[in-house]
Amino acid sequence: MFIRSELIGLGHYLPNKILTNDDLSHMVETNDEWIRTRTGIRMRHIAAKDETTSVLAGYAVEKALKNADLQPQDVDLLIVATVTPDNTTPSTAAKIAGKLGFRAGAVAFDISAACSGFVYALTLADNMIRLGQVKTAVIVGAECLSKIVDWTDRNTCVLFGDGAGAAVLRAVEGNGSNQDTGVLSSCLYADGTQFEHLKTSGGVSSTQTAGFVQMNGKEVFKHAVISLSEAAETALQKAGLRKEQADWLVPHQANIRIIESVGERLGLPQEKVIVAVDHHGNTSAASIPLALSENMESGRLHKGDIIVLTAMGAGFTWGGAVIRL
Ligand code: UT7
């Protein structure tokens, strides 16, 4: 018997407030044309003052559980991937578990892997499920990046948005082949020598503040195209699948030019590449589950589809995964 992690429910939440490129042009020296052509972003959602990461994530978890036809008490493990936790400690996951009424004793923790956070969380949850440590897991990518963005820095403030996406994973029996349903493969990487290219200007033990996002965009761009493509290729190889067998590529949503380059390098037609950066901006760990949930809700994704996930972010961190829905 081979245990697989089947994806049985998705959910997402986006704050009501929308910030357009024209709005930004009144805040910093920028314009809609520059933002659209350099990034593909038209708009992003911005959390209200009282909408913390646990609030956004909590709504996404509730929807994912409802779509999976499960109750909070059914969950054994909750992982929240975020760089914008409500508190330094305890974890945002523990806060959500308490608020939503998870079973006492259910495992809950946060991980910090920036834009790769969802793929990292997926891999951890999948491993714990396959080891038999848990049967039902909820993984979440949730961010309030608007709260760590320097709104006077046009190099970064036009790029990011807020939101949350959640997925429910459940142990199912498979036969170990790539005909199984669920997570078929994953791979994770990090290279801390690239730390300076994308970081916050502070942190708890250095400045006693959260700091603001700072990025060397050109350098990150270069690495992003290569890392995202290689992680997708490795995940496909590990699953024993050819590129053309993928129904969908869901890459981290940072920049339309990066997304298109990765699609081209993989030889996938544009129609197979899911794009959400135009209306979400870069939501870091939330970008992949948001895109998955939105496209599941719209009926674009179907049971049996093979989906390739690939992400890259601060650290640098990167990774990929293949899932059969
Ligand atoms: O989520 C983790 C992964 N993150 C990413 O993958 C982001 C990767 N990087 C990028 O997406 C792109 O590098 C950016 C969108 C951040 C920047 O695009 P770029 O084509 O690399 O532009 P640039 O930084 O080279 O800037 C070109 C020009 C500069 O002016 P000069 O020096 O040529 O006169 C910038 O000052 O554009 C200027 N610029 C802007 N102009 C209008 C920078 N930001 C803006 C702006 N509006 N918002």
mmCIF file of C-alpha atoms and ligand atoms in Angstrom:
data_model
loop_
_atom_site.group_PDB
_atom_site.id
_atom_site.type_symbol
_atom_site.label_atom_id
_atom_site.label_comp_id
_atom_site.label_asym_id
_atom_site.label_seq_id
_atom_site.Cartn_x
_atom_site.Cartn_y
_atom_site.Cartn_z
ATOM 1 C CA MET A 1 0.000 0.000 0.000
ATOM 2 C CA PHE A 2 1.278 3.470 -0.929
ATOM 3 C CA ILE A 3 -0.063 6.569 0.853
ATOM 4 C CA ARG A 4 -0.691 9.677 -1.227
ATOM 5 C CA SER A 5 -1.899 13.163 -0.238
ATOM 6 C CA GLU A 6 -5.042 13.935 -2.211
ATOM 7 C CA LEU A 7 -6.085 17.557 -2.660
ATOM 8 C CA ILE A 8 -9.756 17.514 -1.665
ATOM 9 C CA GLY A 9 -10.638 21.173 -1.120
ATOM 10 C CA LEU A 10 -9.455 24.666 -1.994
ATOM 11 C CA GLY A 11 -10.500 28.076 -0.710
ATOM 12 C CA HIS A 12 -9.328 31.656 -0.955
ATOM 13 C CA TYR A 13 -10.010 35.123 0.323
ATOM 14 C CA LEU A 14 -9.147 38.538 -1.066
ATOM 15 C CA PRO A 15 -9.746 41.800 0.839
ATOM 16 C CA ASN A 16 -12.409 44.062 -0.659
ATOM 17 C CA LYS A 17 -10.215 47.092 -1.144
ATOM 18 C CA ILE A 18 -8.663 47.312 -4.608
ATOM 19 C CA LEU A 19 -5.657 49.474 -5.438
ATOM 20 C CA THR A 20 -5.290 50.237 -9.160
ATOM 21 C CA ASN A 21 -2.219 51.381 -11.043
ATOM 22 C CA ASP A 22 -3.867 54.784 -11.439
ATOM 23 C CA ASP A 23 -4.291 54.968 -7.646
ATOM 24 C CA LEU A 24 -0.554 54.273 -7.298
ATOM 25 C CA SER A 25 0.289 57.000 -9.789
ATOM 26 C CA HIS A 26 -1.041 59.493 -7.213
ATOM 27 C CA MET A 27 1.198 58.022 -4.497
ATOM 28 C CA VAL A 28 4.593 57.607 -6.224
ATOM 29 C CA GLU A 29 6.135 58.597 -9.558
ATOM 30 C CA THR A 30 4.746 55.780 -11.702
ATOM 31 C CA ASN A 31 2.035 55.130 -14.252
ATOM 32 C CA ASP A 32 -0.309 52.407 -15.441
ATOM 33 C CA GLU A 33 1.655 51.865 -18.660
ATOM 34 C CA TRP A 34 4.977 51.210 -16.862
ATOM 35 C CA ILE A 35 3.417 48.840 -14.338
ATOM 36 C CA ARG A 36 1.434 46.901 -16.950
ATOM 37 C CA THR A 37 4.251 46.490 -19.451
ATOM 38 C CA ARG A 38 7.003 45.692 -16.905
ATOM 39 C CA THR A 39 4.947 43.480 -14.577
ATOM 40 C CA GLY A 40 1.531 42.632 -16.090
ATOM 41 C CA ILE A 41 -0.180 43.898 -12.931
ATOM 42 C CA ARG A 42 -3.435 45.892 -13.283
ATOM 43 C CA MET A 43 -4.618 45.883 -9.686
ATOM 44 C CA ARG A 44 -4.038 44.316 -6.276
ATOM 45 C CA HIS A 45 -6.170 43.788 -3.141
ATOM 46 C CA ILE A 46 -5.208 45.557 0.079
ATOM 47 C CA ALA A 47 -6.183 44.378 3.569
ATOM 48 C CA ALA A 48 -8.081 46.721 5.879
ATOM 49 C CA LYS A 49 -6.417 47.728 9.154
ATOM 50 C CA ASP A 50 -8.209 45.000 11.138
ATOM 51 C CA GLU A 51 -7.702 42.345 8.426
ATOM 52 C CA THR A 52 -4.595 40.638 9.742
ATOM 53 C CA THR A 53 -3.012 37.606 8.079
ATOM 54 C CA SER A 54 -4.918 35.245 10.414
ATOM 55 C CA VAL A 55 -8.185 36.879 9.361
ATOM 56 C CA LEU A 56 -7.484 36.429 5.629
ATOM 57 C CA ALA A 57 -6.148 32.911 6.193
ATOM 58 C CA GLY A 58 -9.079 31.985 8.456
ATOM 59 C CA TYR A 59 -11.615 32.792 5.708
ATOM 60 C CA ALA A 60 -9.608 30.787 3.169
ATOM 61 C CA VAL A 61 -9.384 27.787 5.540
ATOM 62 C CA GLU A 62 -13.129 27.887 6.248
ATOM 63 C CA LYS A 63 -13.901 27.850 2.517
ATOM 64 C CA ALA A 64 -11.398 25.072 1.783
ATOM 65 C CA LEU A 65 -12.867 22.906 4.587
ATOM 66 C CA LYS A 66 -16.402 23.564 3.318
ATOM 67 C CA ASN A 67 -15.370 22.570 -0.221
ATOM 68 C CA ALA A 68 -13.761 19.418 1.216
ATOM 69 C CA ASP A 69 -16.948 18.712 3.199
ATOM 70 C CA LEU A 70 -14.963 18.618 6.449
ATOM 71 C CA GLN A 71 -15.226 20.266 9.877
ATOM 72 C CA PRO A 72 -12.348 22.001 11.717
ATOM 73 C CA GLN A 73 -12.312 19.056 14.205
ATOM 74 C CA ASP A 74 -11.351 16.711 11.337
ATOM 75 C CA VAL A 75 -7.991 18.416 10.779
ATOM 76 C CA ASP A 76 -4.761 16.881 12.187
ATOM 77 C CA LEU A 77 -2.294 19.464 10.870
ATOM 78 C CA LEU A 78 -2.385 23.148 9.933
ATOM 79 C CA ILE A 79 0.601 24.839 8.288
ATOM 80 C CA VAL A 80 0.535 28.538 7.474
ATOM 81 C CA ALA A 81 3.192 29.852 5.102
ATOM 82 C CA THR A 82 3.638 33.584 5.620
ATOM 83 C CA VAL A 83 6.176 36.366 6.023
ATOM 84 C CA THR A 84 3.578 38.612 7.668
ATOM 85 C CA PRO A 85 2.415 36.779 10.817
ATOM 86 C CA ASP A 86 -0.041 38.494 13.202
ATOM 87 C CA ASN A 87 2.392 38.061 16.101
ATOM 88 C CA THR A 88 6.021 37.045 16.300
ATOM 89 C CA THR A 89 4.801 34.230 18.528
ATOM 90 C CA PRO A 90 2.595 32.208 18.790
ATOM 91 C CA SER A 91 2.204 31.154 15.187
ATOM 92 C CA THR A 92 -0.587 32.399 12.938
ATOM 93 C CA ALA A 93 -1.516 28.724 12.483
ATOM 94 C CA ALA A 94 -2.063 28.277 16.234
ATOM 95 C CA LYS A 95 -4.184 31.427 16.312
ATOM 96 C CA ILE A 96 -6.383 30.185 13.442
ATOM 97 C CA ALA A 97 -6.673 26.695 14.949
ATOM 98 C CA GLY A 98 -7.930 28.224 18.192
ATOM 99 C CA LYS A 99 -10.303 30.624 16.480
ATOM 100 C CA LEU A 100 -11.856 28.089 14.099
ATOM 101 C CA GLY A 101 -12.211 25.357 16.715
ATOM 102 C CA PHE A 102 -9.629 22.820 15.623
ATOM 103 C CA ARG A 103 -9.290 19.716 17.817
ATOM 104 C CA ALA A 104 -7.023 20.225 20.856
ATOM 105 C CA GLY A 105 -3.732 18.532 20.027
ATOM 106 C CA ALA A 106 -3.918 19.060 16.276
ATOM 107 C CA VAL A 107 -0.485 20.164 15.042
ATOM 108 C CA ALA A 108 -0.181 23.831 14.000
ATOM 109 C CA PHE A 109 2.844 25.856 12.927
ATOM 110 C CA ASP A 110 4.011 28.570 10.526
ATOM 111 C CA ILE A 111 6.809 28.385 8.014
ATOM 112 C CA SER A 112 8.842 31.225 6.563
ATOM 113 C CA ALA A 113 9.960 30.508 3.009
ATOM 114 C CA ALA A 114 8.683 33.706 1.367
ATOM 115 C CA CYS A 115 7.145 33.210 -2.083
ATOM 116 C CA SER A 116 8.028 29.492 -2.023
ATOM 117 C CA GLY A 117 6.100 29.053 1.235
ATOM 118 C CA PHE A 118 3.132 27.190 -0.227
ATOM 119 C CA VAL A 119 5.316 24.643 -2.045
ATOM 120 C CA TYR A 120 7.364 24.205 1.151
ATOM 121 C CA ALA A 121 4.148 23.700 3.193
ATOM 122 C CA LEU A 122 2.790 21.252 0.617
ATOM 123 C CA THR A 123 5.981 19.190 0.780
ATOM 124 C CA LEU A 124 6.031 19.113 4.599
ATOM 125 C CA ALA A 125 2.364 18.152 4.836
ATOM 126 C CA ASP A 126 2.727 15.519 2.101
ATOM 127 C CA ASN A 127 5.702 13.963 3.902
ATOM 128 C CA MET A 128 3.852 13.870 7.233
ATOM 129 C CA ILE A 129 0.822 12.293 5.554
ATOM 130 C CA ARG A 130 2.918 9.681 3.736
ATOM 131 C CA LEU A 131 4.707 8.811 7.005
ATOM 132 C CA GLY A 132 1.318 8.225 8.624
ATOM 133 C CA GLN A 133 1.809 10.997 11.211
ATOM 134 C CA VAL A 134 -1.375 12.801 10.108
ATOM 135 C CA LYS A 135 -4.327 11.960 7.884
ATOM 136 C CA THR A 136 -5.864 15.340 7.130
ATOM 137 C CA ALA A 137 -3.857 18.531 6.665
ATOM 138 C CA VAL A 138 -4.681 22.103 5.768
ATOM 139 C CA ILE A 139 -1.951 24.194 4.171
ATOM 140 C CA VAL A 140 -2.296 27.919 3.717
ATOM 141 C CA GLY A 141 -0.389 30.695 1.994
ATOM 142 C CA ALA A 142 -1.460 34.035 3.447
ATOM 143 C CA GLU A 143 0.058 37.490 3.314
ATOM 144 C CA CYS A 144 -0.585 41.098 4.290
ATOM 145 C CA LEU A 145 2.354 42.395 2.276
ATOM 146 C CA SER A 146 0.812 45.885 2.160
ATOM 147 C CA LYS A 147 1.833 46.146 5.814
ATOM 148 C CA ILE A 148 5.562 45.649 5.099
ATOM 149 C CA VAL A 149 5.720 47.607 1.860
ATOM 150 C CA ASP A 150 7.378 51.028 1.792
ATOM 151 C CA TRP A 151 4.638 53.047 0.068
ATOM 152 C CA THR A 152 7.183 55.697 -0.973
ATOM 153 C CA ASP A 153 9.381 53.201 -2.883
ATOM 154 C CA ARG A 154 8.131 52.819 -6.476
ATOM 155 C CA ASN A 155 10.555 49.932 -7.077
ATOM 156 C CA THR A 156 8.546 47.684 -4.762
ATOM 157 C CA CYS A 157 5.190 49.210 -3.781
ATOM 158 C CA VAL A 158 3.596 48.636 -7.197
ATOM 159 C CA LEU A 159 4.347 44.910 -7.105
ATOM 160 C CA PHE A 160 2.668 43.421 -4.058
ATOM 161 C CA GLY A 161 -0.852 42.561 -2.884
ATOM 162 C CA ASP A 162 -2.676 40.852 -0.007
ATOM 163 C CA GLY A 163 -4.679 37.626 0.046
ATOM 164 C CA ALA A 164 -4.869 34.038 1.233
ATOM 165 C CA GLY A 165 -5.349 30.607 -0.314
ATOM 166 C CA ALA A 166 -5.806 27.260 1.440
ATOM 167 C CA ALA A 167 -5.783 23.603 0.420
ATOM 168 C CA VAL A 168 -6.990 20.502 2.251
ATOM 169 C CA LEU A 169 -4.915 17.347 1.826
ATOM 170 C CA ARG A 170 -6.105 13.893 2.879
ATOM 171 C CA ALA A 171 -4.359 10.528 3.005
ATOM 172 C CA VAL A 172 -5.551 8.104 0.305
ATOM 173 C CA GLU A 173 -4.274 4.747 -0.813
ATOM 174 C CA GLY A 174 -2.443 4.711 -4.120
ATOM 175 C CA ASN A 175 -0.257 2.225 -5.958
ATOM 176 C CA GLY A 176 2.867 4.415 -6.078
ATOM 177 C CA SER A 177 2.634 5.073 -9.808
ATOM 178 C CA ASN A 178 2.038 8.408 -11.528
ATOM 179 C CA GLN A 179 -1.516 7.260 -12.249
ATOM 180 C CA ASP A 180 -2.313 7.978 -8.573
ATOM 181 C CA THR A 181 -4.330 10.963 -7.468
ATOM 182 C CA GLY A 182 -2.641 13.502 -5.191
ATOM 183 C CA VAL A 183 0.857 14.872 -4.742
ATOM 184 C CA LEU A 184 3.050 12.887 -7.166
ATOM 185 C CA SER A 185 6.347 14.632 -6.470
ATOM 186 C CA SER A 186 7.969 17.698 -4.980
ATOM 187 C CA CYS A 187 11.384 19.297 -4.637
ATOM 188 C CA LEU A 188 12.698 22.117 -2.425
ATOM 189 C CA TYR A 189 15.817 24.273 -2.540
ATOM 190 C CA ALA A 190 17.444 27.289 -0.876
ATOM 191 C CA ASP A 191 20.562 29.374 -1.489
ATOM 192 C CA GLY A 192 21.253 31.754 1.390
ATOM 193 C CA THR A 193 24.122 33.446 -0.446
ATOM 194 C CA GLN A 194 21.421 35.397 -2.330
ATOM 195 C CA PHE A 195 19.940 36.742 0.953
ATOM 196 C CA GLU A 196 20.627 40.429 0.162
ATOM 197 C CA HIS A 197 18.726 40.554 -3.138
ATOM 198 C CA LEU A 198 15.266 40.320 -1.557
ATOM 199 C CA LYS A 199 14.703 40.995 2.117
ATOM 200 C CA THR A 200 13.066 43.232 4.672
ATOM 201 C CA SER A 201 15.101 46.100 6.086
ATOM 202 C CA GLY A 202 14.650 44.755 9.613
ATOM 203 C CA GLY A 203 13.387 42.013 11.886
ATOM 204 C CA VAL A 204 12.694 41.166 15.490
ATOM 205 C CA SER A 205 16.224 40.308 16.625
ATOM 206 C CA SER A 206 17.985 42.926 14.502
ATOM 207 C CA THR A 207 15.915 46.108 14.571
ATOM 208 C CA GLN A 208 12.942 45.121 16.755
ATOM 209 C CA THR A 209 10.721 46.091 13.816
ATOM 210 C CA ALA A 210 9.330 44.109 10.902
ATOM 211 C CA GLY A 211 11.186 46.285 8.385
ATOM 212 C CA PHE A 212 10.158 47.028 4.809
ATOM 213 C CA VAL A 213 10.593 44.982 1.646
ATOM 214 C CA GLN A 214 13.719 45.787 -0.372
ATOM 215 C CA MET A 215 14.508 44.132 -3.688
ATOM 216 C CA ASN A 216 17.186 44.083 -6.336
ATOM 217 C CA GLY A 217 14.555 43.407 -9.016
ATOM 218 C CA LYS A 218 16.865 42.654 -11.946
ATOM 219 C CA GLU A 219 18.886 40.075 -10.010
ATOM 220 C CA VAL A 220 15.751 38.382 -8.637
ATOM 221 C CA PHE A 221 14.200 38.338 -12.127
ATOM 222 C CA LYS A 222 17.225 36.536 -13.598
ATOM 223 C CA HIS A 223 17.258 33.853 -10.921
ATOM 224 C CA ALA A 224 13.459 33.516 -10.908
ATOM 225 C CA VAL A 225 13.195 32.438 -14.557
ATOM 226 C CA ILE A 226 15.902 29.787 -14.138
ATOM 227 C CA SER A 227 14.814 28.478 -10.704
ATOM 228 C CA LEU A 228 11.122 28.311 -11.583
ATOM 229 C CA SER A 229 11.822 26.444 -14.837
ATOM 230 C CA GLU A 230 14.303 24.018 -13.271
ATOM 231 C CA ALA A 231 12.069 23.241 -10.275
ATOM 232 C CA ALA A 232 9.125 22.509 -12.584
ATOM 233 C CA GLU A 233 11.296 20.241 -14.746
ATOM 234 C CA THR A 234 12.703 18.393 -11.721
ATOM 235 C CA ALA A 235 9.243 17.869 -10.212
ATOM 236 C CA LEU A 236 7.987 16.458 -13.534
ATOM 237 C CA GLN A 237 11.024 14.160 -13.821
ATOM 238 C CA LYS A 238 10.533 12.922 -10.236
ATOM 239 C CA ALA A 239 6.911 12.149 -11.078
ATOM 240 C CA GLY A 240 8.010 10.268 -14.196
ATOM 241 C CA LEU A 241 6.029 12.602 -16.452
ATOM 242 C CA ARG A 242 6.915 14.432 -19.647
ATOM 243 C CA LYS A 243 6.323 18.207 -19.933
ATOM 244 C CA GLU A 244 3.567 17.717 -22.500
ATOM 245 C CA GLN A 245 1.646 15.537 -20.032
ATOM 246 C CA ALA A 246 1.079 18.566 -17.774
ATOM 247 C CA ASP A 247 -2.419 20.029 -18.060
ATOM 248 C CA TRP A 248 -1.537 23.181 -16.162
ATOM 249 C CA LEU A 249 1.461 25.144 -14.973
ATOM 250 C CA VAL A 250 0.734 27.252 -11.885
ATOM 251 C CA PRO A 251 3.862 29.330 -11.301
ATOM 252 C CA HIS A 252 4.410 31.837 -8.508
ATOM 253 C CA GLN A 253 2.772 35.066 -9.650
ATOM 254 C CA ALA A 254 5.467 37.761 -9.496
ATOM 255 C CA ASN A 255 5.664 39.187 -13.003
ATOM 256 C CA ILE A 256 3.938 38.258 -16.288
ATOM 257 C CA ARG A 257 7.300 38.395 -18.104
ATOM 258 C CA ILE A 258 8.727 35.789 -15.708
ATOM 259 C CA ILE A 259 5.612 33.612 -16.039
ATOM 260 C CA GLU A 260 5.699 33.727 -19.855
ATOM 261 C CA SER A 261 9.436 32.979 -19.974
ATOM 262 C CA VAL A 262 8.988 29.942 -17.729
ATOM 263 C CA GLY A 263 6.080 28.691 -19.879
ATOM 264 C CA GLU A 264 8.246 29.097 -23.001
ATOM 265 C CA ARG A 265 11.270 27.357 -21.473
ATOM 266 C CA LEU A 266 9.022 24.415 -20.586
ATOM 267 C CA GLY A 267 7.521 24.429 -24.072
ATOM 268 C CA LEU A 268 3.995 24.810 -22.720
ATOM 269 C CA PRO A 269 1.379 26.750 -24.712
ATOM 270 C CA GLN A 270 0.102 29.954 -23.050
ATOM 271 C CA GLU A 271 -3.364 28.388 -22.544
ATOM 272 C CA LYS A 272 -1.838 25.890 -20.094
ATOM 273 C CA VAL A 273 -0.180 28.562 -17.960
ATOM 274 C CA ILE A 274 -2.374 29.984 -15.195
ATOM 275 C CA VAL A 275 -2.042 33.757 -14.735
ATOM 276 C CA ALA A 276 -3.401 35.690 -11.760
ATOM 277 C CA VAL A 277 -0.703 38.325 -11.305
ATOM 278 C CA ASP A 278 -2.762 40.774 -13.412
ATOM 279 C CA HIS A 279 -5.485 41.059 -10.755
ATOM 280 C CA HIS A 280 -3.656 39.907 -7.572
ATOM 281 C CA GLY A 281 -0.166 41.385 -7.924
ATOM 282 C CA ASN A 282 2.537 39.403 -6.137
ATOM 283 C CA THR A 283 0.974 37.893 -2.997
ATOM 284 C CA SER A 284 4.070 35.846 -2.053
ATOM 285 C CA ALA A 285 3.106 32.551 -0.340
ATOM 286 C CA ALA A 286 -0.568 33.125 -1.212
ATOM 287 C CA SER A 287 -0.061 33.411 -4.960
ATOM 288 C CA ILE A 288 -0.177 29.715 -5.919
ATOM 289 C CA PRO A 289 -3.118 28.615 -3.697
ATOM 290 C CA LEU A 290 -5.041 31.766 -4.707
ATOM 291 C CA ALA A 291 -4.562 30.919 -8.388
ATOM 292 C CA LEU A 292 -5.489 27.260 -7.785
ATOM 293 C CA SER A 293 -8.611 28.064 -5.797
ATOM 294 C CA GLU A 294 -9.845 30.743 -8.195
ATOM 295 C CA ASN A 295 -9.423 28.469 -11.203
ATOM 296 C CA MET A 296 -11.065 25.534 -9.434
ATOM 297 C CA GLU A 297 -14.013 27.756 -8.525
ATOM 298 C CA SER A 298 -14.373 28.993 -12.112
ATOM 299 C CA GLY A 299 -14.449 25.394 -13.371
ATOM 300 C CA ARG A 300 -11.193 25.659 -15.343
ATOM 301 C CA LEU A 301 -9.447 22.903 -13.357
ATOM 302 C CA HIS A 302 -10.921 19.402 -13.383
ATOM 303 C CA LYS A 303 -10.606 16.177 -11.433
ATOM 304 C CA GLY A 304 -7.752 14.156 -12.948
ATOM 305 C CA ASP A 305 -5.810 17.192 -14.256
ATOM 306 C CA ILE A 306 -2.039 17.146 -13.798
ATOM 307 C CA ILE A 307 -0.840 20.417 -12.298
ATOM 308 C CA VAL A 308 2.757 21.574 -12.029
ATOM 309 C CA LEU A 309 3.486 24.108 -9.279
ATOM 310 C CA THR A 310 6.694 26.117 -9.176
ATOM 311 C CA ALA A 311 7.753 28.925 -6.853
ATOM 312 C CA MET A 312 10.741 31.115 -6.055
ATOM 313 C CA GLY A 313 11.332 33.843 -3.501
ATOM 314 C CA ALA A 314 13.456 35.500 -0.845
ATOM 315 C CA GLY A 315 16.301 33.466 0.599
ATOM 316 C CA PHE A 316 16.525 32.562 -2.220
ATOM 317 C CA THR A 317 14.151 29.654 -1.820
ATOM 318 C CA TRP A 318 12.540 27.713 -4.641
ATOM 319 C CA GLY A 319 10.746 24.476 -5.318
ATOM 320 C CA GLY A 320 8.224 22.613 -7.405
ATOM 321 C CA ALA A 321 5.533 19.965 -7.159
ATOM 322 C CA VAL A 322 3.278 17.875 -9.365
ATOM 323 C CA ILE A 323 -0.275 17.081 -8.300
ATOM 324 C CA ARG A 324 -2.967 15.023 -10.002
ATOM 325 C CA LEU A 325 -6.306 16.471 -8.917
HETATM 326 O O1 UT7 B 1 8.295 37.313 -5.426
HETATM 327 C C1 UT7 B 1 9.654 36.965 -5.497
HETATM 328 C C2 UT7 B 1 10.107 37.082 -6.847
HETATM 329 N N1 UT7 B 1 10.080 38.467 -7.276
HETATM 330 C C3 UT7 B 1 10.290 38.689 -8.519
HETATM 331 O O2 UT7 B 1 10.446 37.755 -9.253
HETATM 332 C C4 UT7 B 1 10.431 40.125 -9.027
HETATM 333 C C5 UT7 B 1 11.515 40.143 -10.063
HETATM 334 N N2 UT7 B 1 11.793 41.430 -10.663
HETATM 335 C C6 UT7 B 1 10.908 42.082 -11.480
HETATM 336 O O3 UT7 B 1 9.777 41.665 -11.652
HETATM 337 C C7 UT7 B 1 11.393 43.299 -12.205
HETATM 338 O O4 UT7 B 1 12.799 43.404 -12.076
HETATM 339 C C8 UT7 B 1 10.736 44.627 -11.724
HETATM 340 C C9 UT7 B 1 9.298 44.675 -12.169
HETATM 341 C C10 UT7 B 1 10.838 44.738 -10.210
HETATM 342 C C11 UT7 B 1 11.466 45.816 -12.347
HETATM 343 O O5 UT7 B 1 11.455 45.704 -13.760
HETATM 344 P P1 UT7 B 1 12.777 46.012 -14.605
HETATM 345 O O6 UT7 B 1 12.422 45.876 -16.021
HETATM 346 O O7 UT7 B 1 13.863 45.109 -14.054
HETATM 347 O O8 UT7 B 1 13.034 47.529 -14.282
HETATM 348 P P2 UT7 B 1 14.297 48.210 -13.577
HETATM 349 O O9 UT7 B 1 14.338 47.866 -12.142
HETATM 350 O O10 UT7 B 1 15.510 47.939 -14.386
HETATM 351 O O11 UT7 B 1 13.944 49.724 -13.772
HETATM 352 C C12 UT7 B 1 13.894 50.311 -15.068
HETATM 353 C C13 UT7 B 1 13.570 51.781 -14.891
HETATM 354 C C14 UT7 B 1 14.459 52.474 -13.870
HETATM 355 O O12 UT7 B 1 14.696 53.784 -14.325
HETATM 356 P P3 UT7 B 1 16.097 54.164 -15.016
HETATM 357 O O13 UT7 B 1 17.138 53.861 -13.967
HETATM 358 O O14 UT7 B 1 16.203 53.278 -16.214
HETATM 359 O O15 UT7 B 1 15.931 55.608 -15.332
HETATM 360 C C15 UT7 B 1 13.600 52.524 -12.626
HETATM 361 O O16 UT7 B 1 13.941 53.586 -11.779
HETATM 362 O O17 UT7 B 1 12.232 51.912 -14.403
HETATM 363 C C16 UT7 B 1 12.231 52.719 -13.229
HETATM 364 N N3 UT7 B 1 11.158 52.267 -12.347
HETATM 365 C C17 UT7 B 1 9.914 52.711 -12.460
HETATM 366 N N4 UT7 B 1 9.329 53.583 -13.289
HETATM 367 C C18 UT7 B 1 8.018 53.811 -13.146
HETATM 368 C C19 UT7 B 1 11.224 51.376 -11.333
HETATM 369 N N5 UT7 B 1 10.015 51.220 -10.778
HETATM 370 C C20 UT7 B 1 9.196 52.047 -11.449
HETATM 371 C C21 UT7 B 1 7.816 52.327 -11.351
HETATM 372 N N6 UT7 B 1 7.263 53.197 -12.218
HETATM 373 N N7 UT7 B 1 7.031 51.720 -10.429
#
